[in-house]
Structures are given as structure tokens and as C-alpha cells.
mmCIF file of C-alpha atoms in Angstrom:
data_model
loop_
_atom_site.group_PDB
_atom_site.id
_atom_site.type_symbol
_atom_site.label_atom_id
_atom_site.label_comp_id
_atom_site.label_asym_id
_atom_site.label_seq_id
_atom_site.Cartn_x
_atom_site.Cartn_y
_atom_site.Cartn_z
ATOM 1 C CA MET A 289 -15.066 -28.436 8.341
ATOM 2 C CA THR A 290 -18.385 -28.630 9.151
ATOM 3 C CA ALA A 291 -20.744 -30.894 6.529
ATOM 4 C CA ILE A 292 -20.108 -29.620 3.478
ATOM 5 C CA PRO A 293 -20.988 -31.190 0.042
ATOM 6 C CA ALA A 294 -17.884 -32.515 -1.876
ATOM 7 C CA GLY A 295 -17.736 -30.565 -5.371
ATOM 8 C CA THR A 296 -17.136 -27.449 -6.787
ATOM 9 C CA TRP A 297 -19.092 -24.164 -5.425
ATOM 10 C CA ALA A 298 -19.495 -20.781 -7.543
ATOM 11 C CA ILE A 299 -19.222 -17.445 -5.695
ATOM 12 C CA ASP A 300 -22.468 -15.596 -5.916
ATOM 13 C CA PRO A 301 -21.848 -12.134 -6.463
ATOM 14 C CA SER A 302 -25.152 -10.776 -5.848
ATOM 15 C CA HIS A 303 -25.270 -12.529 -2.471
ATOM 16 C CA SER A 304 -21.760 -11.881 -1.415
ATOM 17 C CA GLU A 305 -19.545 -9.086 -0.543
ATOM 18 C CA VAL A 306 -15.899 -8.167 -0.686
ATOM 19 C CA SER A 307 -15.022 -4.901 1.289
ATOM 20 C CA PHE A 308 -12.150 -3.431 2.956
ATOM 21 C CA SER A 309 -11.119 -0.508 5.456
ATOM 22 C CA VAL A 310 -8.345 1.352 6.022
ATOM 23 C CA ARG A 311 -7.211 4.461 8.297
ATOM 24 C CA HIS A 312 -7.879 7.954 6.923
ATOM 25 C CA LEU A 313 -6.370 11.241 8.705
ATOM 26 C CA MET A 314 -5.070 8.569 11.633
ATOM 27 C CA VAL A 315 -8.374 9.139 13.159
ATOM 28 C CA SER A 316 -11.177 7.335 11.653
ATOM 29 C CA LYS A 317 -11.732 4.619 8.865
ATOM 30 C CA VAL A 318 -12.831 4.490 5.212
ATOM 31 C CA ARG A 319 -14.698 1.597 3.962
ATOM 32 C CA GLY A 320 -15.086 0.304 0.585
ATOM 33 C CA THR A 321 -16.145 -2.662 -1.701
ATOM 34 C CA PHE A 322 -15.272 -4.101 -5.018
ATOM 35 C CA ASP A 323 -18.526 -4.529 -6.776
ATOM 36 C CA THR A 324 -17.392 -7.150 -9.585
ATOM 37 C CA PHE A 325 -15.613 -10.323 -8.399
ATOM 38 C CA ASN A 326 -15.661 -13.857 -8.972
ATOM 39 C CA GLY A 327 -14.402 -17.284 -7.817
ATOM 40 C CA ASN A 328 -14.848 -21.021 -7.081
ATOM 41 C CA ILE A 329 -14.589 -23.019 -3.812
ATOM 42 C CA VAL A 330 -13.393 -26.894 -4.560
ATOM 43 C CA ILE A 331 -14.544 -28.859 -1.478
ATOM 44 C CA ASP A 332 -12.460 -32.140 -1.428
ATOM 45 C CA ALA A 333 -13.867 -35.055 0.375
ATOM 46 C CA ASP A 334 -10.754 -34.397 2.995
ATOM 47 C CA PRO A 335 -11.973 -30.645 3.681
ATOM 48 C CA LEU A 336 -8.638 -29.596 4.547
ATOM 49 C CA LYS A 337 -7.578 -30.338 1.092
ATOM 50 C CA SER A 338 -10.022 -27.771 -0.535
ATOM 51 C CA SER A 339 -8.938 -24.766 -2.451
ATOM 52 C CA VAL A 340 -10.075 -21.420 -3.141
ATOM 53 C CA SER A 341 -9.412 -19.015 -6.297
ATOM 54 C CA ALA A 342 -10.999 -15.690 -7.186
ATOM 55 C CA GLU A 343 -10.696 -12.567 -9.114
ATOM 56 C CA ILE A 344 -11.514 -9.083 -8.204
ATOM 57 C CA ASP A 345 -11.883 -6.474 -10.845
ATOM 58 C CA ALA A 346 -10.025 -3.430 -9.437
ATOM 59 C CA ALA A 347 -11.741 -1.151 -11.413
ATOM 60 C CA SER A 348 -14.758 -1.922 -9.427
ATOM 61 C CA ILE A 349 -13.915 -0.258 -6.253
ATOM 62 C CA ASN A 350 -16.584 1.636 -4.480
ATOM 63 C CA THR A 351 -16.050 3.860 -1.505
ATOM 64 C CA ARG A 352 -19.211 5.890 -1.973
ATOM 65 C CA ASP A 353 -17.178 9.105 -3.342
ATOM 66 C CA GLU A 354 -16.426 9.201 -7.092
ATOM 67 C CA ASN A 355 -13.442 11.665 -6.677
ATOM 68 C CA ARG A 356 -11.948 8.960 -4.379
ATOM 69 C CA ASP A 357 -12.561 5.969 -6.510
ATOM 70 C CA ASN A 358 -11.083 7.696 -9.587
ATOM 71 C CA HIS A 359 -8.090 8.655 -7.796
ATOM 72 C CA LEU A 360 -7.571 4.844 -6.395
ATOM 73 C CA ARG A 361 -7.857 3.580 -10.098
ATOM 74 C CA THR A 362 -4.719 5.697 -11.093
ATOM 75 C CA ASN A 363 -1.096 4.478 -10.839
ATOM 76 C CA ASP A 364 -0.903 6.373 -7.657
ATOM 77 C CA PHE A 365 -2.828 3.292 -6.191
ATOM 78 C CA PHE A 366 -3.889 0.448 -8.197
ATOM 79 C CA ASP A 367 -3.063 1.409 -11.697
ATOM 80 C CA ILE A 368 -5.832 -0.339 -13.266
ATOM 81 C CA GLU A 369 -4.799 0.470 -16.875
ATOM 82 C CA ASN A 370 -1.578 -2.135 -16.057
ATOM 83 C CA HIS A 371 -3.117 -4.405 -13.483
ATOM 84 C CA PRO A 372 -6.926 -4.667 -13.810
ATOM 85 C CA GLN A 373 -7.291 -7.772 -11.985
ATOM 86 C CA TRP A 374 -6.396 -9.160 -8.575
ATOM 87 C CA ASN A 375 -6.137 -12.696 -7.769
ATOM 88 C CA PHE A 376 -6.206 -14.880 -4.777
ATOM 89 C CA LYS A 377 -5.096 -18.654 -4.985
ATOM 90 C CA SER A 378 -5.287 -20.812 -1.739
ATOM 91 C CA THR A 379 -2.011 -23.032 -1.208
ATOM 92 C CA GLY A 380 -3.755 -24.838 2.052
ATOM 93 C CA ILE A 381 -6.483 -24.815 4.378
ATOM 94 C CA ARG A 382 -5.567 -25.867 8.167
ATOM 95 C CA GLN A 383 -7.585 -25.713 11.295
ATOM 96 C CA GLY A 384 -7.118 -22.661 13.629
ATOM 97 C CA GLY A 385 -7.864 -19.087 14.086
ATOM 98 C CA LYS A 386 -11.020 -17.153 15.446
ATOM 99 C CA GLY A 387 -13.262 -18.740 12.466
ATOM 100 C CA GLY A 388 -11.774 -22.349 12.833
ATOM 101 C CA TYR A 389 -10.022 -22.725 9.820
ATOM 102 C CA LEU A 390 -7.343 -20.618 8.305
ATOM 103 C CA VAL A 391 -6.997 -20.336 4.102
ATOM 104 C CA ASP A 392 -3.260 -19.857 3.479
ATOM 105 C CA GLY A 393 -2.761 -18.218 -0.229
ATOM 106 C CA THR A 394 -1.478 -16.195 -2.717
ATOM 107 C CA LEU A 395 -2.810 -12.530 -3.094
ATOM 108 C CA THR A 396 -1.516 -10.616 -6.126
ATOM 109 C CA ILE A 397 -2.266 -6.934 -6.458
ATOM 110 C CA LYS A 398 -0.880 -4.499 -8.597
ATOM 111 C CA GLY A 399 1.521 -7.265 -10.059
ATOM 112 C CA ALA A 400 2.938 -8.243 -6.806
ATOM 113 C CA SER A 401 2.123 -11.413 -5.296
ATOM 114 C CA LYS A 402 2.349 -12.018 -1.457
ATOM 115 C CA PRO A 403 1.601 -14.930 0.959
ATOM 116 C CA VAL A 404 -1.884 -14.039 3.084
ATOM 117 C CA THR A 405 -3.681 -16.044 5.385
ATOM 118 C CA LEU A 406 -7.552 -15.598 5.545
ATOM 119 C CA ASP A 407 -9.221 -16.352 8.855
ATOM 120 C CA MET A 408 -12.393 -18.253 7.620
ATOM 121 C CA GLU A 409 -15.277 -19.085 9.277
ATOM 122 C CA LEU A 410 -18.112 -21.750 7.256
ATOM 123 C CA LEU A 411 -21.658 -20.363 8.114
ATOM 124 C CA GLY A 412 -23.321 -23.219 7.181
ATOM 125 C CA THR A 413 -25.289 -24.874 4.090
ATOM 126 C CA ASN A 414 -28.942 -24.456 2.937
ATOM 127 C CA LYS A 415 -31.161 -25.278 -0.087
ATOM 128 C CA ASP A 416 -32.826 -22.093 -1.420
ATOM 129 C CA PRO A 417 -36.402 -22.303 -2.647
ATOM 130 C CA TRP A 418 -35.720 -23.474 -6.188
ATOM 131 C CA GLY A 419 -33.359 -26.417 -4.689
ATOM 132 C CA ASN A 420 -30.125 -25.392 -5.265
ATOM 133 C CA THR A 421 -27.397 -25.922 -2.273
ATOM 134 C CA LYS A 422 -25.901 -22.689 -0.888
ATOM 135 C CA ALA A 423 -22.954 -22.352 1.288
ATOM 136 C CA GLY A 424 -22.137 -19.151 3.259
ATOM 137 C CA PHE A 425 -18.630 -18.316 4.164
ATOM 138 C CA SER A 426 -16.845 -15.265 6.001
ATOM 139 C CA ALA A 427 -13.048 -14.481 6.014
ATOM 140 C CA THR A 428 -10.717 -11.770 7.054
ATOM 141 C CA THR A 429 -7.317 -10.934 6.826
ATOM 142 C CA VAL A 430 -5.160 -7.793 7.170
ATOM 143 C CA ILE A 431 -2.306 -6.888 4.707
ATOM 144 C CA ASN A 432 -0.013 -3.894 4.329
ATOM 145 C CA ARG A 433 -0.691 -2.056 1.139
ATOM 146 C CA LYS A 434 2.767 -1.034 0.820
ATOM 147 C CA ASP A 435 3.821 -4.807 0.186
ATOM 148 C CA PHE A 436 1.967 -4.718 -2.920
ATOM 149 C CA GLY A 437 3.287 -1.503 -4.327
ATOM 150 C CA VAL A 438 0.436 0.767 -3.103
ATOM 151 C CA GLU A 439 2.542 3.240 -1.709
ATOM 152 C CA TRP A 440 0.933 6.702 -2.308
ATOM 153 C CA ASN A 441 0.387 9.076 0.932
ATOM 154 C CA ALA A 442 0.527 12.499 2.124
ATOM 155 C CA PRO A 443 2.007 13.873 5.391
ATOM 156 C CA LEU A 444 -0.330 15.683 7.689
ATOM 157 C CA GLU A 445 0.636 19.013 9.154
ATOM 158 C CA THR A 446 -0.133 17.670 12.689
ATOM 159 C CA GLY A 447 2.051 14.688 12.061
ATOM 160 C CA GLY A 448 1.161 11.203 10.812
ATOM 161 C CA VAL A 449 -0.168 10.451 7.188
ATOM 162 C CA LEU A 450 -3.542 10.625 5.290
ATOM 163 C CA VAL A 451 -3.746 6.846 4.670
ATOM 164 C CA GLY A 452 -2.617 4.074 7.057
ATOM 165 C CA GLU A 453 -0.863 0.951 5.765
ATOM 166 C CA ASP A 454 -2.480 -1.751 6.940
ATOM 167 C CA VAL A 455 -5.729 -2.894 5.032
ATOM 168 C CA THR A 456 -8.509 -5.324 6.804
ATOM 169 C CA ILE A 457 -9.993 -7.038 3.726
ATOM 170 C CA THR A 458 -13.606 -8.818 4.881
ATOM 171 C CA LEU A 459 -15.321 -11.407 2.747
ATOM 172 C CA GLU A 460 -18.776 -12.240 2.936
ATOM 173 C CA ILE A 461 -19.453 -15.112 0.581
ATOM 174 C CA GLN A 462 -22.368 -17.298 -0.434
ATOM 175 C CA ALA A 463 -21.481 -19.974 -3.021
ATOM 176 C CA ALA A 464 -23.761 -22.270 -4.853
ATOM 177 C CA LEU A 465 -22.808 -26.384 -5.751
ATOM 178 C CA GLN A 466 -22.395 -26.812 -9.247
ATOM 179 C CA ALA A 467 -24.382 -29.616 -10.730
#
């Protein structure tokens, strides 16, 4: 990794975004975010031995459509009553991918845990006006929602389905080095 101080970095939700996109009606993409999440990035002296852990509040989904968000919270999709949190825990970091690093880990959605790989880029570090050290990261992955038990769909008269299976997850993360 590019020079980043070793230590524990807390994800700053007010300067970060967890977003996704999925095909709708087979012709366009619906995008959304999760407004509540947290996590830590532990940078080791050997950056490839670093680790990441994060939690997402599934109820905090925001697609800019209240009716759709409420449907996504039901057992047709996320079943937040029984599975309110999603989790990611890294299992390894290696060089590669478009961003320079691949973060392998386990993603748990709706009680199903599956391996995923994030294509991650370190955007750099800087100090804010108050002297706090911050780091920026971007990462993406594509998951099949059915692998996580998110299977609801509706067939279309003209062929195809209402909601695509592949979901692109995008992370824009700013983290603060903890004292």
C-alpha cells in the first residue's frame, strides 16, 4: 500500500458513502445508499496484513422512494426484523485489481455469509484543519443477491424480470486515525 500510518482507523460516516446499483425493468439502474454504517480499518506495519470490519444498518436503506425502501425492508428482500445488520470482515489483502488492492472477506446479508472480493484503491492521506490524520479509500464489488437469500422478483410481460440479480456495491470511505 502507499504510505499510510499503521494503526486503527475508524470509518467516518459523515464523509463516507455505502451505495449500490441494480438493474430495474432490464433497462435502467436503481441506485441507493445505506445511511447508517460503521467500521474499522487496522493498518499493519506490513500493509498486506491489514484488516477491515464493518457493519451496515439494513433499515437505513435510501433509494429516494419511501414505498420501495419499505418494501426492501420486508422479508421479500432484507427481512430487517430478523436480520437488521449486515457485516463485512476481511480475510486477506493482496495486490491486484483495478484499484491496486484486492480485499478478500466474508459478507453477511440476511444471515447468509459468502466470500466477496473488494477492488480497493487507497486515495491517500491528509491532515484536516484540526490536525487529525484522515485516509481515503474507494472500493467496489459485484454480488448476486440470490446468493444472500434476496430472491423476490416479478416477471415482465415482455420477458425478463423486474429486478436484476447482480448488485454493484460501491464504497467511498474516509477514515480517521485513532489516537
